[in-house]
Every structure is written in structure tokens, then in C-alpha cells.
Short mmCIF file of C-alpha atoms in Angstrom, two decimals:
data_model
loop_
_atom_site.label_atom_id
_atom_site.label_comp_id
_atom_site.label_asym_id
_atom_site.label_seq_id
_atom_site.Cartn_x
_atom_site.Cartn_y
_atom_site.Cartn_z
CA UNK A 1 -3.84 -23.28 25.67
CA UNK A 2 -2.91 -24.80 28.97
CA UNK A 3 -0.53 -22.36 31.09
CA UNK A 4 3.05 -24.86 30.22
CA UNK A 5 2.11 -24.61 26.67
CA UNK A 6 2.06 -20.85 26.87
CA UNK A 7 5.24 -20.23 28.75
CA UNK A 8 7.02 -22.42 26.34
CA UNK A 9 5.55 -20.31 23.36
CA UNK A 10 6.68 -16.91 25.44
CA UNK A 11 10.05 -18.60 26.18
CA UNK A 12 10.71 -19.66 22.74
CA UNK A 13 9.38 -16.18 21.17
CA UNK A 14 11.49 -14.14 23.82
CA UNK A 15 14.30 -16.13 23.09
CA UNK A 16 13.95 -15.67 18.81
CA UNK A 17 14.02 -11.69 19.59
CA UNK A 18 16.93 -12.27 21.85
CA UNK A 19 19.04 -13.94 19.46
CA UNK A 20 17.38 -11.65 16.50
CA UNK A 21 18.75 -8.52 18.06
CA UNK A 22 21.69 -10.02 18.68
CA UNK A 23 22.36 -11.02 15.06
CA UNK A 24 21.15 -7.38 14.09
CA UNK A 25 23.97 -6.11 16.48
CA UNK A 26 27.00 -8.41 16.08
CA UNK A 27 26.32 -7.41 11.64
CA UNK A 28 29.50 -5.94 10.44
CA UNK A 29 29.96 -2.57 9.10
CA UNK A 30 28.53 -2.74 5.37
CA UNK A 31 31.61 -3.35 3.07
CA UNK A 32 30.32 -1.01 0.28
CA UNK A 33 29.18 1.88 0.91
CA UNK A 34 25.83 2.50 -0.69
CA UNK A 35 24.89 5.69 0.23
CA UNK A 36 28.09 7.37 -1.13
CA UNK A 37 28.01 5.27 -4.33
CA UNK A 38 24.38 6.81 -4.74
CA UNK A 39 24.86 9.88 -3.85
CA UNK A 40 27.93 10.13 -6.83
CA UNK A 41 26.02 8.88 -9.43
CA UNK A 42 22.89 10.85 -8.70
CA UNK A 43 23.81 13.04 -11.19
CA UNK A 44 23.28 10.61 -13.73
CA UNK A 45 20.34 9.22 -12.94
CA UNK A 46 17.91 12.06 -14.48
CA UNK A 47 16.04 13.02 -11.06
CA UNK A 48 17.05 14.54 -7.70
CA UNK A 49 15.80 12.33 -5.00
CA UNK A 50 18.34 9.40 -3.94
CA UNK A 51 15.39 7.09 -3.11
CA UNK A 52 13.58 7.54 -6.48
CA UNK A 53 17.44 6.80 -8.27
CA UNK A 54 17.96 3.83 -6.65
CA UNK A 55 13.62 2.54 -7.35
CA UNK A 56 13.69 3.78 -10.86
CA UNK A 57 16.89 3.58 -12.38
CA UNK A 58 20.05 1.71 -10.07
CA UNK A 59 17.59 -1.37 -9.33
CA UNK A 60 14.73 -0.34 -11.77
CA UNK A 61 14.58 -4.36 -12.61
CA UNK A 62 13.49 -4.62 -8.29
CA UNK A 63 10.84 -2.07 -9.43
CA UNK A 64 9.75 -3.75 -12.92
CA UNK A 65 8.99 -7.19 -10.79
CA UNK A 66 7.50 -5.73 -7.79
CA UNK A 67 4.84 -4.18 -10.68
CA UNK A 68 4.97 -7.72 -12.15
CA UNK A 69 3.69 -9.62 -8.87
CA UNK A 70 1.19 -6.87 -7.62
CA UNK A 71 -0.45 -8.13 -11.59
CA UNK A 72 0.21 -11.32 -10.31
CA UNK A 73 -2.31 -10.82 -7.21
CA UNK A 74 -4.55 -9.42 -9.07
CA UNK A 75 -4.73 -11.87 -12.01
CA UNK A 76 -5.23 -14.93 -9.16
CA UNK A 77 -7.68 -12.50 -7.79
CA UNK A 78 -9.58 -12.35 -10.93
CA UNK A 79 -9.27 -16.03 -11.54
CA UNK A 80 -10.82 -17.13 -8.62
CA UNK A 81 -13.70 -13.84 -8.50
CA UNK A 82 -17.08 -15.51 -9.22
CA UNK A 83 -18.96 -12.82 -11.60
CA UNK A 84 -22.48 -13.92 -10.54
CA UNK A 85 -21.27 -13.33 -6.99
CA UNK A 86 -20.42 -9.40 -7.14
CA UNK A 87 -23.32 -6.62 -6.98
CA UNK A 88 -22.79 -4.57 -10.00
CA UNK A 89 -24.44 -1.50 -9.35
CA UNK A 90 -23.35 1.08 -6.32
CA UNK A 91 -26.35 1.30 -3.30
CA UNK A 92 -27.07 4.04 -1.60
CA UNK A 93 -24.43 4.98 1.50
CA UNK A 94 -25.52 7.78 4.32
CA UNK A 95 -25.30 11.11 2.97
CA UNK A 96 -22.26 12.09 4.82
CA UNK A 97 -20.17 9.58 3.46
CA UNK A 98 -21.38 11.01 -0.10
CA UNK A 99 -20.37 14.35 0.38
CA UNK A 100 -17.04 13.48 2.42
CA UNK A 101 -16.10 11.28 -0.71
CA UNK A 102 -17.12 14.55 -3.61
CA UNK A 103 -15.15 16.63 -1.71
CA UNK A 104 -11.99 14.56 -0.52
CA UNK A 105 -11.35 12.48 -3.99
CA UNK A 106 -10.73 15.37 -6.44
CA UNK A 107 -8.12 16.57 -3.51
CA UNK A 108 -7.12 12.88 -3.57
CA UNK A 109 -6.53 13.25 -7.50
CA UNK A 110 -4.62 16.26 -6.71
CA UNK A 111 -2.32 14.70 -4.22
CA UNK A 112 -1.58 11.72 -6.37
CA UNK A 113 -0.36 14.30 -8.95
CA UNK A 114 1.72 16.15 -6.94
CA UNK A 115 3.37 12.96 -5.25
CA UNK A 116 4.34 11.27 -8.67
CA UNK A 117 5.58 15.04 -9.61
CA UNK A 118 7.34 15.06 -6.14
CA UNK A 119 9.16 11.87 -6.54
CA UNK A 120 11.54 13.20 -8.49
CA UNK A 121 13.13 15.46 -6.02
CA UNK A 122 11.67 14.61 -2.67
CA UNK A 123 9.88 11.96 -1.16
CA UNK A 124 6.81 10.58 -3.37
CA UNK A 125 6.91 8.32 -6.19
CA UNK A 126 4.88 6.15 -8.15
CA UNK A 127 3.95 3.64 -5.18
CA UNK A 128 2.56 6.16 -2.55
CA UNK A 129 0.65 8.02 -5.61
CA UNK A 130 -0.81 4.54 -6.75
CA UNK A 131 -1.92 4.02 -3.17
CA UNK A 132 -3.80 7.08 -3.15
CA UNK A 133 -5.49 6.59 -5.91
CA UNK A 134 -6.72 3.38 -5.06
CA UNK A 135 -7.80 4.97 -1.66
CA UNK A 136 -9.96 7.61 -3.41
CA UNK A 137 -11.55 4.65 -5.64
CA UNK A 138 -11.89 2.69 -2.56
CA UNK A 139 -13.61 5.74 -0.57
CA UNK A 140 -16.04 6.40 -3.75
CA UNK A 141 -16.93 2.38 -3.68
CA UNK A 142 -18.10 2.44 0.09
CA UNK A 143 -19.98 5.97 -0.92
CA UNK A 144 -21.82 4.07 -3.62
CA UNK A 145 -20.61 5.72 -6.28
CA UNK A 146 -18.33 3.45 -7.93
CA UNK A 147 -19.41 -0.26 -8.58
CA UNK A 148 -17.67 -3.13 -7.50
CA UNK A 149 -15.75 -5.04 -10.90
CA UNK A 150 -17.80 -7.19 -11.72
CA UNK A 151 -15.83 -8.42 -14.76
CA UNK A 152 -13.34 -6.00 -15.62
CA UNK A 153 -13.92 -3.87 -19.14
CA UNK A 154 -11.34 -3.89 -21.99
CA UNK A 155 -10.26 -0.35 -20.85
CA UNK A 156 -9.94 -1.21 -17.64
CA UNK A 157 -8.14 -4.55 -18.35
CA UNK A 158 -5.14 -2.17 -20.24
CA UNK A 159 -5.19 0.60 -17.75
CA UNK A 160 -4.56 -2.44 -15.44
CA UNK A 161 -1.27 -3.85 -17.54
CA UNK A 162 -0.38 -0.40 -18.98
CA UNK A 163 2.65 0.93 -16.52
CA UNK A 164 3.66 -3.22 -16.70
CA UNK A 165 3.62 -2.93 -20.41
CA UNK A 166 5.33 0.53 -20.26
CA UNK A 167 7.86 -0.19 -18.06
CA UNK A 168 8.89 -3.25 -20.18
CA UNK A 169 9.01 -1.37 -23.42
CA UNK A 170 11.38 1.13 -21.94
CA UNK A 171 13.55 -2.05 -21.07
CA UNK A 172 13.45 -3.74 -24.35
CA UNK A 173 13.91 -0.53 -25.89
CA UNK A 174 17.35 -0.36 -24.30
CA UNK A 175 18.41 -3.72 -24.28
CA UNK A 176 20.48 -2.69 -26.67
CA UNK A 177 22.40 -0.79 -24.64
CA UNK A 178 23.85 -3.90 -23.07
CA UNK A 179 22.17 -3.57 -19.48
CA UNK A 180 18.75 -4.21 -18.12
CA UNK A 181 17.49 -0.68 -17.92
CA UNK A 182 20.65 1.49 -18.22
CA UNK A 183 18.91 4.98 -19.31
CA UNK A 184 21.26 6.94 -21.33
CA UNK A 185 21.45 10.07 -18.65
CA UNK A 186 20.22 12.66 -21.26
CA UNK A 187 16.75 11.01 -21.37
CA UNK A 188 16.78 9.47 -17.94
CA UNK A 189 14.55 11.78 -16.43
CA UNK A 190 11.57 11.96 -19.31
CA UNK A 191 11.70 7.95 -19.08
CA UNK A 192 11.71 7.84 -14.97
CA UNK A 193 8.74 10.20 -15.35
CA UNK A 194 6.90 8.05 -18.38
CA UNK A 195 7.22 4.57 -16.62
CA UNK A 196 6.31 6.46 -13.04
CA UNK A 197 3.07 8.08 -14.41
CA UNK A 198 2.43 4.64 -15.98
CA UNK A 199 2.88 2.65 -13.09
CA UNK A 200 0.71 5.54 -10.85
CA UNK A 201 -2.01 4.79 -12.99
CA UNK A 202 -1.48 0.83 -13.39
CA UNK A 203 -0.89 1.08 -9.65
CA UNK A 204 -3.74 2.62 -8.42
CA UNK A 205 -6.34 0.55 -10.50
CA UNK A 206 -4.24 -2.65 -9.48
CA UNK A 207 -4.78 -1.97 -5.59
CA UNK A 208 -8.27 -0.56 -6.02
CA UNK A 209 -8.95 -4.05 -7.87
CA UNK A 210 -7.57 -6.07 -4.55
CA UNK A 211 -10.39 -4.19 -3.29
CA UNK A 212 -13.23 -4.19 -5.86
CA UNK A 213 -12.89 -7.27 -7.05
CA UNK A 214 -13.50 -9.21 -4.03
CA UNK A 215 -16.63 -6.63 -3.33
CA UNK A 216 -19.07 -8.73 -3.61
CA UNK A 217 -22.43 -7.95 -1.32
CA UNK A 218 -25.92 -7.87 -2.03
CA UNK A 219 -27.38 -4.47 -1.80
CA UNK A 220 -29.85 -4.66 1.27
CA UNK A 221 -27.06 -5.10 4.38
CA UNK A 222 -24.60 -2.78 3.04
CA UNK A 223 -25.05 -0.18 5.57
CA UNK A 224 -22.53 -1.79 7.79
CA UNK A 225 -19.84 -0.98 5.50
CA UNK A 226 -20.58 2.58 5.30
CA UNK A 227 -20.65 2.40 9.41
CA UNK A 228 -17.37 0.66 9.35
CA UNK A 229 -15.79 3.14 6.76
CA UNK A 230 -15.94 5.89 9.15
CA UNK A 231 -14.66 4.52 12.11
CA UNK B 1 11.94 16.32 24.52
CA UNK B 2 11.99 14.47 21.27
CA UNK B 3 13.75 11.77 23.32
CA UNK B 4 10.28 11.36 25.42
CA UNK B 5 8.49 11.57 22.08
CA UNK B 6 10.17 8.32 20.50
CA UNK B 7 10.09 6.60 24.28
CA UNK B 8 6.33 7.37 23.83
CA UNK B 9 6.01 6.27 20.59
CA UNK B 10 8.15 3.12 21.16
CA UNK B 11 5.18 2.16 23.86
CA UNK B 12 2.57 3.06 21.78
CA UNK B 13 3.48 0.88 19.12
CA UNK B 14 4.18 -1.98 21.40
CA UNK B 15 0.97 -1.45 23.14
CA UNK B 16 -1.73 -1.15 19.98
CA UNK B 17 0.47 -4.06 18.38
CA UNK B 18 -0.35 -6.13 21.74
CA UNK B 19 -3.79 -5.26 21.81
CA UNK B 20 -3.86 -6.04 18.12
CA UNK B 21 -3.01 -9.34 18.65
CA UNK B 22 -4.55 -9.96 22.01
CA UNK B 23 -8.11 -8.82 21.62
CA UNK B 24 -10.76 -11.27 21.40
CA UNK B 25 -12.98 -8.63 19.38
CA UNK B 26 -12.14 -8.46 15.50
CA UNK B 27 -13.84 -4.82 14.75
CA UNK B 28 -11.25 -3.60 17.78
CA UNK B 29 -8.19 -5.60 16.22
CA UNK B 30 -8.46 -4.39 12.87
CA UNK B 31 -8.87 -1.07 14.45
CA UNK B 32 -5.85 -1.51 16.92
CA UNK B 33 -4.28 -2.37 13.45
CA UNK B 34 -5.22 0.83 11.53
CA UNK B 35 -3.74 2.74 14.62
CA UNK B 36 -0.53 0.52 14.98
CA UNK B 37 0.04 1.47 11.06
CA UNK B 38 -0.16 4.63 11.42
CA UNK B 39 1.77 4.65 14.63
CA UNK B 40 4.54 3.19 12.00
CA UNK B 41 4.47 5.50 9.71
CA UNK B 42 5.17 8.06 12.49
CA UNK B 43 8.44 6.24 13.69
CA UNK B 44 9.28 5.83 9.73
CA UNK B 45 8.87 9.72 10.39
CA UNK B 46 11.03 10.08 13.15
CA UNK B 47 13.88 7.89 11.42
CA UNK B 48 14.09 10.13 8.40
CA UNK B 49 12.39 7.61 6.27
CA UNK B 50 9.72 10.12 4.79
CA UNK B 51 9.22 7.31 1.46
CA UNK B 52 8.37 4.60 3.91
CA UNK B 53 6.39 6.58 5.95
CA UNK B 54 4.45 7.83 3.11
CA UNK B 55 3.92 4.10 1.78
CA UNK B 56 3.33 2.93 5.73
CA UNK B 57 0.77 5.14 5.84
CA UNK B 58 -1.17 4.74 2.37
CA UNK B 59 -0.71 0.99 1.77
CA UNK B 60 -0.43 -0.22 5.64
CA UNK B 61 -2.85 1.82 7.76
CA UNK B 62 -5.38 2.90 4.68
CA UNK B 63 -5.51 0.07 2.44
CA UNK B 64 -5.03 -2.84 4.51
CA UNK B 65 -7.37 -1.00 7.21
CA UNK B 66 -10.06 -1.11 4.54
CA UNK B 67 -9.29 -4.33 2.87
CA UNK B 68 -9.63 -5.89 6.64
CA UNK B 69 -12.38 -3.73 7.36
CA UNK B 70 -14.56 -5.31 4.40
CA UNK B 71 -13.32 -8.77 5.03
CA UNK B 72 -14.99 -8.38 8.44
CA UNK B 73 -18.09 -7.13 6.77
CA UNK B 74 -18.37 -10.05 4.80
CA UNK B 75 -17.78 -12.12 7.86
CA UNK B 76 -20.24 -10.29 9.03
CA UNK B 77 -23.16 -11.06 6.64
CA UNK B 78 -21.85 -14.94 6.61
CA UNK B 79 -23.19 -15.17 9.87
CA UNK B 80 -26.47 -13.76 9.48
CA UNK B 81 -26.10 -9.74 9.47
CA UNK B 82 -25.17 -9.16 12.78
CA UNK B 83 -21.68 -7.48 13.18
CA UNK B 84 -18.93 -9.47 14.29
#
């Protein structure tokens, strides 16, 4: 890019975070206020933490399609995965990477447990347990001791849709309440802690698929990987 | 002191978000990346965010790290084996 060019583009990206932060500045005070309104009915809501509330029950729809689209990625993901293309079975990674992943993943397990547990009175939740899950599967791939999805089992396939197809039985179970997932507050809490464990599970195979799936790589040159993993 | 701390932190994520960008050399993007995500998840820290910082730092810096990290070893073995 000739030196004009690149002005202009500096000029004209200086200029978007000028009038961005001024936007961000001149926004009025919020009419309602949110925090208060959470912080009243938190008592109602069957757990502790004001950020788990508002995922799980306030705007628990937000939460049912955010679960919905991650499928969604996947599903496009496994539509356009060539079988033939993936290596099936785990090679061999350096030794070190072996033992780091036998010792870190049942901690991993561990943590994932305590985080959905956590959610419910501190920070945690479903999404950060999910993510650690898939990070331990991910760490036992590039130790060779998980193989890459070739074509996904029948097991797999339900542990994939299970905290979808949880979460949506708890909200056609109270449809009949009137509201999209309106707990009744004596069970709130067992049903925040059902569809959270679901979606932990659904979650952490789903982004460990984004991963796997895609994993395709003969076995020969994949000591580069096991390089990379550590850096 | 913890005024320093966010000045520093401010920089930093500037800085590795620059280099990010700016380096010519993938394997030291990504990596800028990994750090700049994690650099996040500390100022998610610092703004009494501790549920974003926790997802920062698990989805952002881990997962996408790795995600990128095996999308350059693929590039990788496109071209021949030889590391990009």
C-alpha cells in the first residue's frame, strides 16, 4: 500500500474511534435501572449470583439460542468435514506433553465441576466450565490420546444435542406457565442446575468438536503440533 | 499503585494487539494473540468482571489460541512441512 493510501486508512480509522468514543460518552444515563431490578428479584431466581440470574433465568431464552447457534457451528462444521480426510487414530506426541496432559486433565475435570457448582453463587457457570472441558479434550488430542472425530458416534452425537434438548424440555415443560422459561421460584434452582450441567457437558463436547472435527492430519508430520502446543 | 497497574496494562494491551496485527510472522501473531487474550481477561479482572474474565480467558486466549495454532499447522503441512 502506497504511503496516501495508508494515511487515508489511519485518518479514516482514527477518525471512527473518535466519533466511537464520542457516541460512547454523549449515551444517556440508562432509563431503567438494571442492576437494582436484578438485584430485587434475585431472590426469586433460585441461585445467588446476579450474573448466573440474569444467563439462566431473566434472559434464559438469550442463553437457550446462544446453545442453539454454537450446534449450529458445529452442524455446518460436520457438514462440510470430509471423513476420508481425518486420521482416526491418536500418534504418538513427546513424552512430556503425555504426562503434562495425565496429570493436568483430571484437575481440568475437577475445575469444570467446581465452576458449574460455583455458578450458582459466584462467578462460574455453564460457559467457562464447557470451555474447560473442551480445553482438557483439546490438550489430550495434541497428547495423542484422544482421536480426532472422524464421524461422530451415536453417543457422542446426543451428548452433543443433550443440554440443547434439555434446556428446551425445561421450556416446553413450562410453557404452560404463560412465559418462555418463567421457573416457578421453588424449583428454580434444581432446574438452573439441570439445564447448566446439561449445557457443561453439551458445551464442552460442542467446542472440543470445533476442534476435532477439523483435525484432520496424517500421522507422520504431527510433531509440529505437539511443538506448537507448548509454546 | 493500582493506577500504574491499569496504565500498564492499558499499554500492554495496545502494544501485543499492535504487534498482533502488524507482524509479518503468523506463529508470532497468533502468539501476540494468545497474550493479548489473556492480557483481556486481566483488565476484565481489574473491572470487576470476574464471568468475563473467566470466559476471556478459557474461550479467547485457550481455545482460539489452539484453534489458530492448528490452523497454522495445517498451513503448515499445505506447503510442504516446513513451519510457517
Amino acid at each position: 500500500m502506497n504511503a496516501p493510501a495508508r494515511l487515508a486508512v489511519v485518518g479514516f480509522a482514527l477518525a471512527l474511534a473518535g466519533a466511537l468514543a464520542t457516541a460512547v460518552l454523549d449515551l444517556p444515563a440508562a432509563a431503567v435501572d438494571l442492576p437494582a431490578a436484578v438485584a430485587e428479584n434475585l431472590s426469586t431466581s433460585g441461585v445467588e449470583h446476579p450474573v448466573t440470574a440474569v444467563l439462566l433465568n431473566f434472559r434464559g431464552y438469550d442463553t437457550l439460542l446462544e446453545i442453539a447457534v454454537l450446534l449450529l457451528a458445529l452442524l455446518g462444521m460436520l457438514a462440510v468435514a470430509k471423513p476420508e480426510a481425518v486420521a482416526p487414530e491418536p500418534s504418538a506426541a513427546d513424552p512430556m506433553l503425555r504426562f503434562l496432559a495425565s496429570v493436568a486433565v483430571p484437575l481440568m475435570i475437577l475445575a469444570a465441576g467446581y465452576l458449574l457448582w460455583a455458578g450458582a453463587h459466584r462467578p462460574g457457570g455453564a460457559f467457562q466450565a464447557g470451555a474447560v472441558l473442551a480445553a482438557a479434550a483439546v490438550l489430550l488430542h495434541l497428547a495423542g490420546r484422544l482421536p480426532a472425530w472422524a464421524s461422530p458416534s451415536r453417543m457422542l452425537r446426543l451428548g452433543l444435542v443433550g443440554g440443547f434438548l434439555i434446556f428446551l424440555a425445561v421450556a416446553a415443560a413450562l410453557l404452560a406457565q404463560g412465559a418462555l422459561l418463567r421457573y416457578p421460584p421453588a424449583h428454580a434452582g434444581a432446574l438452573i442446575l439441570l439445564i447448566e450441567a446439561g449445557l457443561t457437558l453439551s458445551l464442552g463436547l460442542i467446542l472440543a468438536g470445533l476442534f476435532l472435527v477439523l483435525a484432520r492430519r496424517p500421522a507422520s508430520p504431527r510433531a509440529g503440533v505437539g511443538e506448537e502446543g507448548k509454546s | 499503585m493500582s493506577l500504574a497497574f491499569d496504565a500498564l496494562l492499558a499499554l500492554a494491551l495496545l502494544w501485543s494487539a499492535w504487534r498482533s496485527l502488524a507482524t509479518p510472522d503468523l506463529t508470532r501473531a497468533v502468539v501476540m494473540f494468545i497474550v493479548f487474550g489473556l492480557l483481556m481477561a486481566l483488565a476484565w479482572a481489574r473491572l470487576d468482571a470476574p464471568d468475563i474474565a473467566l470466559a476471556e480467558a478459557a474461550i479467547g486466549a485457550g481455545l482460539t489460541g489452539a484453534l489458530l495454532l492448528d490452523a497454522l499447522g495445517a498451513f503448515g503441512e499445505r506447503r510442504g512441512g516446513d513451519r510457517p
